[in-house]
Amino acid sequence: MTQQHTHPHPHVHAPLPAPSREGSVVLEIGGTLGALIIYTGPADDGLEIEVSPVGDDTTRTHAAVRPRHLVAHTTHCAVISPLPEGDYTIWRTPQSPDTTCTVRGGGVTEHHWS
């Protein structure tokens, strides 16, 4: 299961989950729930990326970027699941939005962090 939670975040961070292997991440999707995968590079390992519903900058959830070891390669990404379907702001920093995306129920939205 992906480590994600919603609450104000002090400067103390919980330990990061171990890197995942193929088939080890479970997405809770279906009905009105979807998932968001944000692909990054190796330099972002451990970075917590926040998302919030568009128009509600104070209700945020986040997930840490972790290596995902697949059969042919390793990718780095944050996996946020479940998310209610809707439009979300992806935050570059706590004060600076990066972009917006749409999460659809029963689906997985992918975003490439630039």
Short mmCIF file of N, CA and C in Angstrom, two decimals:
data_model
loop_
_atom_site.label_atom_id
_atom_site.label_comp_id
_atom_site.label_asym_id
_atom_site.label_seq_id
_atom_site.Cartn_x
_atom_site.Cartn_y
_atom_site.Cartn_z
N MET A 1 0.84 -1.17 0.00
CA MET A 1 0.00 0.00 0.00
C MET A 1 0.89 1.24 0.00
N THR A 2 0.46 2.27 -0.68
CA THR A 2 1.22 3.51 -0.77
C THR A 2 1.09 4.30 0.51
N GLN A 3 2.18 4.88 0.97
CA GLN A 3 2.15 5.69 2.17
C GLN A 3 1.69 7.08 1.79
N GLN A 4 0.49 7.44 2.25
CA GLN A 4 -0.05 8.77 1.99
C GLN A 4 -0.96 9.11 3.15
N HIS A 5 -1.08 10.39 3.43
CA HIS A 5 -1.95 10.83 4.49
C HIS A 5 -2.24 12.30 4.32
N THR A 6 -3.27 12.77 5.01
CA THR A 6 -3.62 14.18 4.93
C THR A 6 -3.62 14.78 6.33
N HIS A 7 -2.74 15.72 6.55
CA HIS A 7 -2.69 16.49 7.78
C HIS A 7 -1.59 17.53 7.65
N PRO A 8 -1.62 18.55 8.50
CA PRO A 8 -0.50 19.51 8.46
C PRO A 8 0.79 18.76 8.72
N HIS A 9 1.84 19.13 8.02
CA HIS A 9 3.07 18.37 8.12
C HIS A 9 4.18 19.19 8.77
N PRO A 10 4.60 18.81 9.99
CA PRO A 10 5.74 19.49 10.60
C PRO A 10 7.02 19.07 9.87
N HIS A 11 8.14 19.56 10.31
CA HIS A 11 9.41 19.26 9.66
C HIS A 11 9.93 17.88 10.00
N VAL A 12 9.25 17.12 10.86
CA VAL A 12 9.64 15.76 11.18
C VAL A 12 8.92 14.83 10.22
N HIS A 13 9.66 14.00 9.50
CA HIS A 13 9.08 13.11 8.52
C HIS A 13 9.19 11.66 8.98
N ALA A 14 8.17 10.88 8.65
CA ALA A 14 8.19 9.46 8.95
C ALA A 14 9.23 8.78 8.06
N PRO A 15 9.72 7.63 8.47
CA PRO A 15 10.67 6.91 7.63
C PRO A 15 10.04 6.59 6.27
N LEU A 16 10.85 6.63 5.23
CA LEU A 16 10.35 6.33 3.89
C LEU A 16 10.10 4.84 3.75
N PRO A 17 9.09 4.46 2.96
CA PRO A 17 8.90 3.04 2.69
C PRO A 17 10.04 2.53 1.82
N ALA A 18 10.27 1.24 1.87
CA ALA A 18 11.32 0.64 1.04
C ALA A 18 10.95 0.77 -0.43
N PRO A 19 11.94 0.73 -1.32
CA PRO A 19 11.61 0.72 -2.76
C PRO A 19 10.68 -0.46 -3.06
N SER A 20 9.80 -0.27 -4.04
CA SER A 20 8.87 -1.34 -4.38
C SER A 20 9.36 -2.15 -5.57
N ARG A 21 8.83 -3.32 -5.68
CA ARG A 21 9.14 -4.23 -6.78
C ARG A 21 7.89 -4.38 -7.64
N GLU A 22 8.04 -4.94 -8.82
CA GLU A 22 6.92 -5.15 -9.72
C GLU A 22 5.80 -5.90 -9.01
N GLY A 23 4.59 -5.37 -9.12
CA GLY A 23 3.43 -6.01 -8.53
C GLY A 23 3.25 -5.76 -7.05
N SER A 24 4.06 -4.88 -6.44
CA SER A 24 3.97 -4.70 -4.98
C SER A 24 3.19 -3.45 -4.57
N VAL A 25 2.74 -2.65 -5.53
CA VAL A 25 1.96 -1.45 -5.22
C VAL A 25 0.51 -1.74 -5.58
N VAL A 26 -0.37 -1.56 -4.61
CA VAL A 26 -1.79 -1.80 -4.83
C VAL A 26 -2.50 -0.46 -4.96
N LEU A 27 -3.26 -0.29 -6.04
CA LEU A 27 -4.03 0.92 -6.25
C LEU A 27 -5.47 0.67 -5.87
N GLU A 28 -6.02 1.58 -5.07
CA GLU A 28 -7.43 1.49 -4.69
C GLU A 28 -8.21 2.37 -5.67
N ILE A 29 -8.71 1.76 -6.74
CA ILE A 29 -9.46 2.51 -7.74
C ILE A 29 -10.76 1.78 -8.04
N GLY A 30 -11.72 2.52 -8.55
CA GLY A 30 -13.01 1.96 -8.90
C GLY A 30 -14.10 2.91 -8.45
N GLY A 31 -15.23 2.87 -9.13
CA GLY A 31 -16.31 3.79 -8.80
C GLY A 31 -15.86 5.21 -9.02
N THR A 32 -15.89 6.01 -7.97
CA THR A 32 -15.48 7.42 -8.06
C THR A 32 -14.04 7.64 -7.58
N LEU A 33 -13.30 6.55 -7.34
CA LEU A 33 -11.91 6.66 -6.86
C LEU A 33 -10.93 6.35 -7.97
N GLY A 34 -9.91 7.19 -8.09
CA GLY A 34 -8.85 6.98 -9.06
C GLY A 34 -7.50 7.08 -8.38
N ALA A 35 -6.45 7.08 -9.18
CA ALA A 35 -5.09 7.17 -8.67
C ALA A 35 -4.29 8.14 -9.54
N LEU A 36 -3.22 8.68 -8.97
CA LEU A 36 -2.32 9.59 -9.66
C LEU A 36 -0.90 9.08 -9.48
N ILE A 37 -0.20 8.91 -10.59
CA ILE A 37 1.21 8.53 -10.56
C ILE A 37 2.00 9.70 -11.13
N ILE A 38 2.96 10.19 -10.35
CA ILE A 38 3.80 11.31 -10.77
C ILE A 38 5.22 10.78 -10.95
N TYR A 39 5.66 10.71 -12.21
CA TYR A 39 7.00 10.21 -12.54
C TYR A 39 8.03 11.32 -12.38
N THR A 40 9.15 10.98 -11.77
CA THR A 40 10.24 11.94 -11.55
C THR A 40 11.55 11.29 -11.98
N GLY A 41 12.64 11.86 -11.56
CA GLY A 41 13.95 11.27 -11.78
C GLY A 41 14.53 10.77 -10.47
N PRO A 42 15.63 10.04 -10.51
CA PRO A 42 16.26 9.50 -9.31
C PRO A 42 16.64 10.56 -8.29
N ALA A 43 16.96 11.77 -8.73
CA ALA A 43 17.36 12.83 -7.81
C ALA A 43 16.23 13.22 -6.87
N ASP A 44 15.00 12.89 -7.22
CA ASP A 44 13.84 13.25 -6.39
C ASP A 44 13.46 12.17 -5.38
N ASP A 45 14.25 11.10 -5.28
CA ASP A 45 13.95 10.03 -4.33
C ASP A 45 13.75 10.62 -2.93
N GLY A 46 12.61 10.31 -2.32
CA GLY A 46 12.30 10.80 -0.98
C GLY A 46 11.50 12.09 -0.96
N LEU A 47 11.44 12.80 -2.08
CA LEU A 47 10.68 14.05 -2.15
C LEU A 47 9.19 13.76 -1.94
N GLU A 48 8.56 14.51 -1.07
CA GLU A 48 7.12 14.38 -0.88
C GLU A 48 6.42 15.38 -1.79
N ILE A 49 5.59 14.87 -2.69
CA ILE A 49 4.85 15.71 -3.63
C ILE A 49 3.42 15.82 -3.13
N GLU A 50 2.95 17.07 -3.03
CA GLU A 50 1.60 17.34 -2.54
C GLU A 50 0.65 17.59 -3.69
N VAL A 51 -0.61 17.18 -3.51
CA VAL A 51 -1.70 17.51 -4.43
C VAL A 51 -2.87 17.99 -3.60
N SER A 52 -3.70 18.83 -4.24
CA SER A 52 -4.91 19.32 -3.57
C SER A 52 -6.00 19.47 -4.61
N PRO A 53 -7.27 19.38 -4.19
CA PRO A 53 -8.34 19.65 -5.14
C PRO A 53 -8.21 21.08 -5.67
N VAL A 54 -8.44 21.28 -6.97
CA VAL A 54 -8.37 22.62 -7.55
C VAL A 54 -9.37 23.50 -6.80
N GLY A 55 -8.92 24.68 -6.38
CA GLY A 55 -9.77 25.62 -5.65
C GLY A 55 -9.74 25.44 -4.15
N ASP A 56 -9.04 24.42 -3.66
CA ASP A 56 -8.93 24.18 -2.22
C ASP A 56 -7.47 23.88 -1.90
N ASP A 57 -6.66 24.92 -1.84
CA ASP A 57 -5.22 24.77 -1.65
C ASP A 57 -4.84 24.27 -0.27
N THR A 58 -5.76 24.28 0.69
CA THR A 58 -5.42 23.89 2.06
C THR A 58 -5.65 22.41 2.34
N THR A 59 -6.46 21.73 1.53
CA THR A 59 -6.70 20.31 1.73
C THR A 59 -5.76 19.53 0.81
N ARG A 60 -4.66 19.09 1.38
CA ARG A 60 -3.63 18.44 0.57
C ARG A 60 -3.36 17.03 1.06
N THR A 61 -2.91 16.22 0.14
CA THR A 61 -2.39 14.90 0.47
C THR A 61 -1.06 14.79 -0.25
N HIS A 62 -0.22 13.89 0.20
CA HIS A 62 1.09 13.77 -0.42
C HIS A 62 1.57 12.33 -0.38
N ALA A 63 2.55 12.07 -1.22
CA ALA A 63 3.21 10.77 -1.23
C ALA A 63 4.68 11.00 -1.57
N ALA A 64 5.52 10.12 -1.10
CA ALA A 64 6.95 10.23 -1.34
C ALA A 64 7.33 9.56 -2.65
N VAL A 65 8.28 10.17 -3.34
CA VAL A 65 8.87 9.56 -4.53
C VAL A 65 9.75 8.41 -4.07
N ARG A 66 9.56 7.25 -4.68
CA ARG A 66 10.36 6.07 -4.35
C ARG A 66 10.75 5.35 -5.62
N PRO A 67 11.86 4.63 -5.60
CA PRO A 67 12.20 3.82 -6.76
C PRO A 67 11.23 2.65 -6.89
N ARG A 68 10.85 2.37 -8.12
CA ARG A 68 9.97 1.23 -8.42
C ARG A 68 10.76 0.31 -9.35
N HIS A 69 11.19 -0.84 -8.82
CA HIS A 69 12.02 -1.77 -9.58
C HIS A 69 11.11 -2.68 -10.40
N LEU A 70 11.17 -2.50 -11.72
CA LEU A 70 10.39 -3.30 -12.64
C LEU A 70 11.31 -4.30 -13.32
N VAL A 71 10.75 -5.19 -14.12
CA VAL A 71 11.56 -6.22 -14.76
C VAL A 71 12.65 -5.61 -15.64
N ALA A 72 12.29 -4.66 -16.49
CA ALA A 72 13.24 -4.14 -17.47
C ALA A 72 13.99 -2.89 -17.01
N HIS A 73 13.48 -2.20 -15.99
CA HIS A 73 14.12 -0.95 -15.58
C HIS A 73 13.60 -0.52 -14.21
N THR A 74 14.19 0.54 -13.69
CA THR A 74 13.72 1.16 -12.45
C THR A 74 13.20 2.54 -12.79
N THR A 75 12.04 2.88 -12.24
CA THR A 75 11.48 4.21 -12.42
C THR A 75 11.28 4.83 -11.04
N HIS A 76 11.26 6.14 -10.97
CA HIS A 76 11.01 6.85 -9.72
C HIS A 76 9.69 7.58 -9.86
N CYS A 77 8.83 7.41 -8.87
CA CYS A 77 7.53 8.08 -8.94
C CYS A 77 6.89 8.13 -7.55
N ALA A 78 5.92 9.04 -7.44
CA ALA A 78 5.03 9.10 -6.28
C ALA A 78 3.70 8.52 -6.73
N VAL A 79 3.11 7.67 -5.92
CA VAL A 79 1.82 7.05 -6.23
C VAL A 79 0.83 7.50 -5.18
N ILE A 80 -0.22 8.19 -5.63
CA ILE A 80 -1.24 8.68 -4.70
C ILE A 80 -2.55 7.98 -5.03
N SER A 81 -3.00 7.16 -4.09
CA SER A 81 -4.21 6.36 -4.28
C SER A 81 -4.77 6.01 -2.91
N PRO A 82 -6.08 6.12 -2.73
CA PRO A 82 -7.09 6.56 -3.69
C PRO A 82 -7.25 8.08 -3.67
N LEU A 83 -7.75 8.62 -4.77
CA LEU A 83 -8.15 10.02 -4.86
C LEU A 83 -9.56 10.06 -5.43
N PRO A 84 -10.46 10.83 -4.82
CA PRO A 84 -11.78 11.01 -5.43
C PRO A 84 -11.62 11.68 -6.80
N GLU A 85 -12.43 11.26 -7.76
CA GLU A 85 -12.31 11.85 -9.09
C GLU A 85 -12.51 13.36 -9.01
N GLY A 86 -11.77 14.06 -9.87
CA GLY A 86 -11.83 15.51 -9.89
C GLY A 86 -10.55 16.11 -10.42
N ASP A 87 -10.48 17.43 -10.37
CA ASP A 87 -9.30 18.16 -10.83
C ASP A 87 -8.40 18.46 -9.63
N TYR A 88 -7.08 18.28 -9.82
CA TYR A 88 -6.11 18.44 -8.74
C TYR A 88 -4.98 19.36 -9.15
N THR A 89 -4.49 20.13 -8.17
CA THR A 89 -3.27 20.91 -8.33
C THR A 89 -2.12 20.06 -7.83
N ILE A 90 -1.06 19.96 -8.62
CA ILE A 90 0.18 19.31 -8.20
C ILE A 90 1.12 20.43 -7.80
N TRP A 91 1.65 20.37 -6.57
CA TRP A 91 2.47 21.46 -6.02
C TRP A 91 3.95 21.20 -6.23
N ARG A 92 4.66 22.17 -6.81
CA ARG A 92 6.11 22.11 -6.99
C ARG A 92 6.80 22.29 -5.64
N THR A 93 6.34 23.28 -4.87
CA THR A 93 6.75 23.52 -3.48
C THR A 93 5.47 23.80 -2.71
N PRO A 94 5.54 23.88 -1.39
CA PRO A 94 4.31 24.17 -0.64
C PRO A 94 3.63 25.47 -1.04
N GLN A 95 4.38 26.40 -1.64
CA GLN A 95 3.81 27.68 -2.05
C GLN A 95 3.62 27.82 -3.55
N SER A 96 4.19 26.94 -4.36
CA SER A 96 4.18 27.10 -5.81
C SER A 96 3.54 25.92 -6.52
N PRO A 97 2.39 26.15 -7.17
CA PRO A 97 1.78 25.06 -7.93
C PRO A 97 2.60 24.76 -9.19
N ASP A 98 2.60 23.51 -9.59
CA ASP A 98 3.31 23.08 -10.79
C ASP A 98 2.35 23.03 -11.98
N THR A 99 1.24 22.31 -11.82
CA THR A 99 0.27 22.12 -12.89
C THR A 99 -1.02 21.58 -12.29
N THR A 100 -2.00 21.35 -13.13
CA THR A 100 -3.23 20.68 -12.70
C THR A 100 -3.42 19.43 -13.55
N CYS A 101 -4.20 18.50 -13.02
CA CYS A 101 -4.51 17.28 -13.75
C CYS A 101 -5.91 16.84 -13.35
N THR A 102 -6.46 15.93 -14.12
CA THR A 102 -7.79 15.39 -13.83
C THR A 102 -7.66 13.92 -13.50
N VAL A 103 -8.23 13.53 -12.36
CA VAL A 103 -8.27 12.13 -11.95
C VAL A 103 -9.69 11.63 -12.22
N ARG A 104 -9.79 10.52 -12.92
CA ARG A 104 -11.09 9.92 -13.23
C ARG A 104 -11.30 8.68 -12.38
N GLY A 105 -12.54 8.51 -11.92
CA GLY A 105 -12.87 7.33 -11.15
C GLY A 105 -12.59 6.07 -11.95
N GLY A 106 -11.99 5.08 -11.29
CA GLY A 106 -11.68 3.82 -11.94
C GLY A 106 -10.45 3.87 -12.83
N GLY A 107 -9.74 5.01 -12.85
CA GLY A 107 -8.59 5.15 -13.74
C GLY A 107 -7.33 5.60 -13.03
N VAL A 108 -6.25 5.61 -13.78
CA VAL A 108 -4.95 6.05 -13.29
C VAL A 108 -4.50 7.21 -14.17
N THR A 109 -4.24 8.36 -13.55
CA THR A 109 -3.71 9.53 -14.26
C THR A 109 -2.21 9.54 -14.07
N GLU A 110 -1.47 9.77 -15.15
CA GLU A 110 -0.01 9.81 -15.08
C GLU A 110 0.46 11.23 -15.42
N HIS A 111 1.45 11.69 -14.65
CA HIS A 111 2.03 13.01 -14.88
C HIS A 111 3.55 12.86 -14.81
N HIS A 112 4.23 13.53 -15.72
CA HIS A 112 5.70 13.52 -15.73
C HIS A 112 6.20 14.85 -15.16
N TRP A 113 6.84 14.77 -13.99
CA TRP A 113 7.40 15.93 -13.28
C TRP A 113 8.53 16.48 -14.13
N SER A 114 8.44 17.75 -14.49
CA SER A 114 9.47 18.32 -15.37
C SER A 114 10.61 18.92 -14.57
#
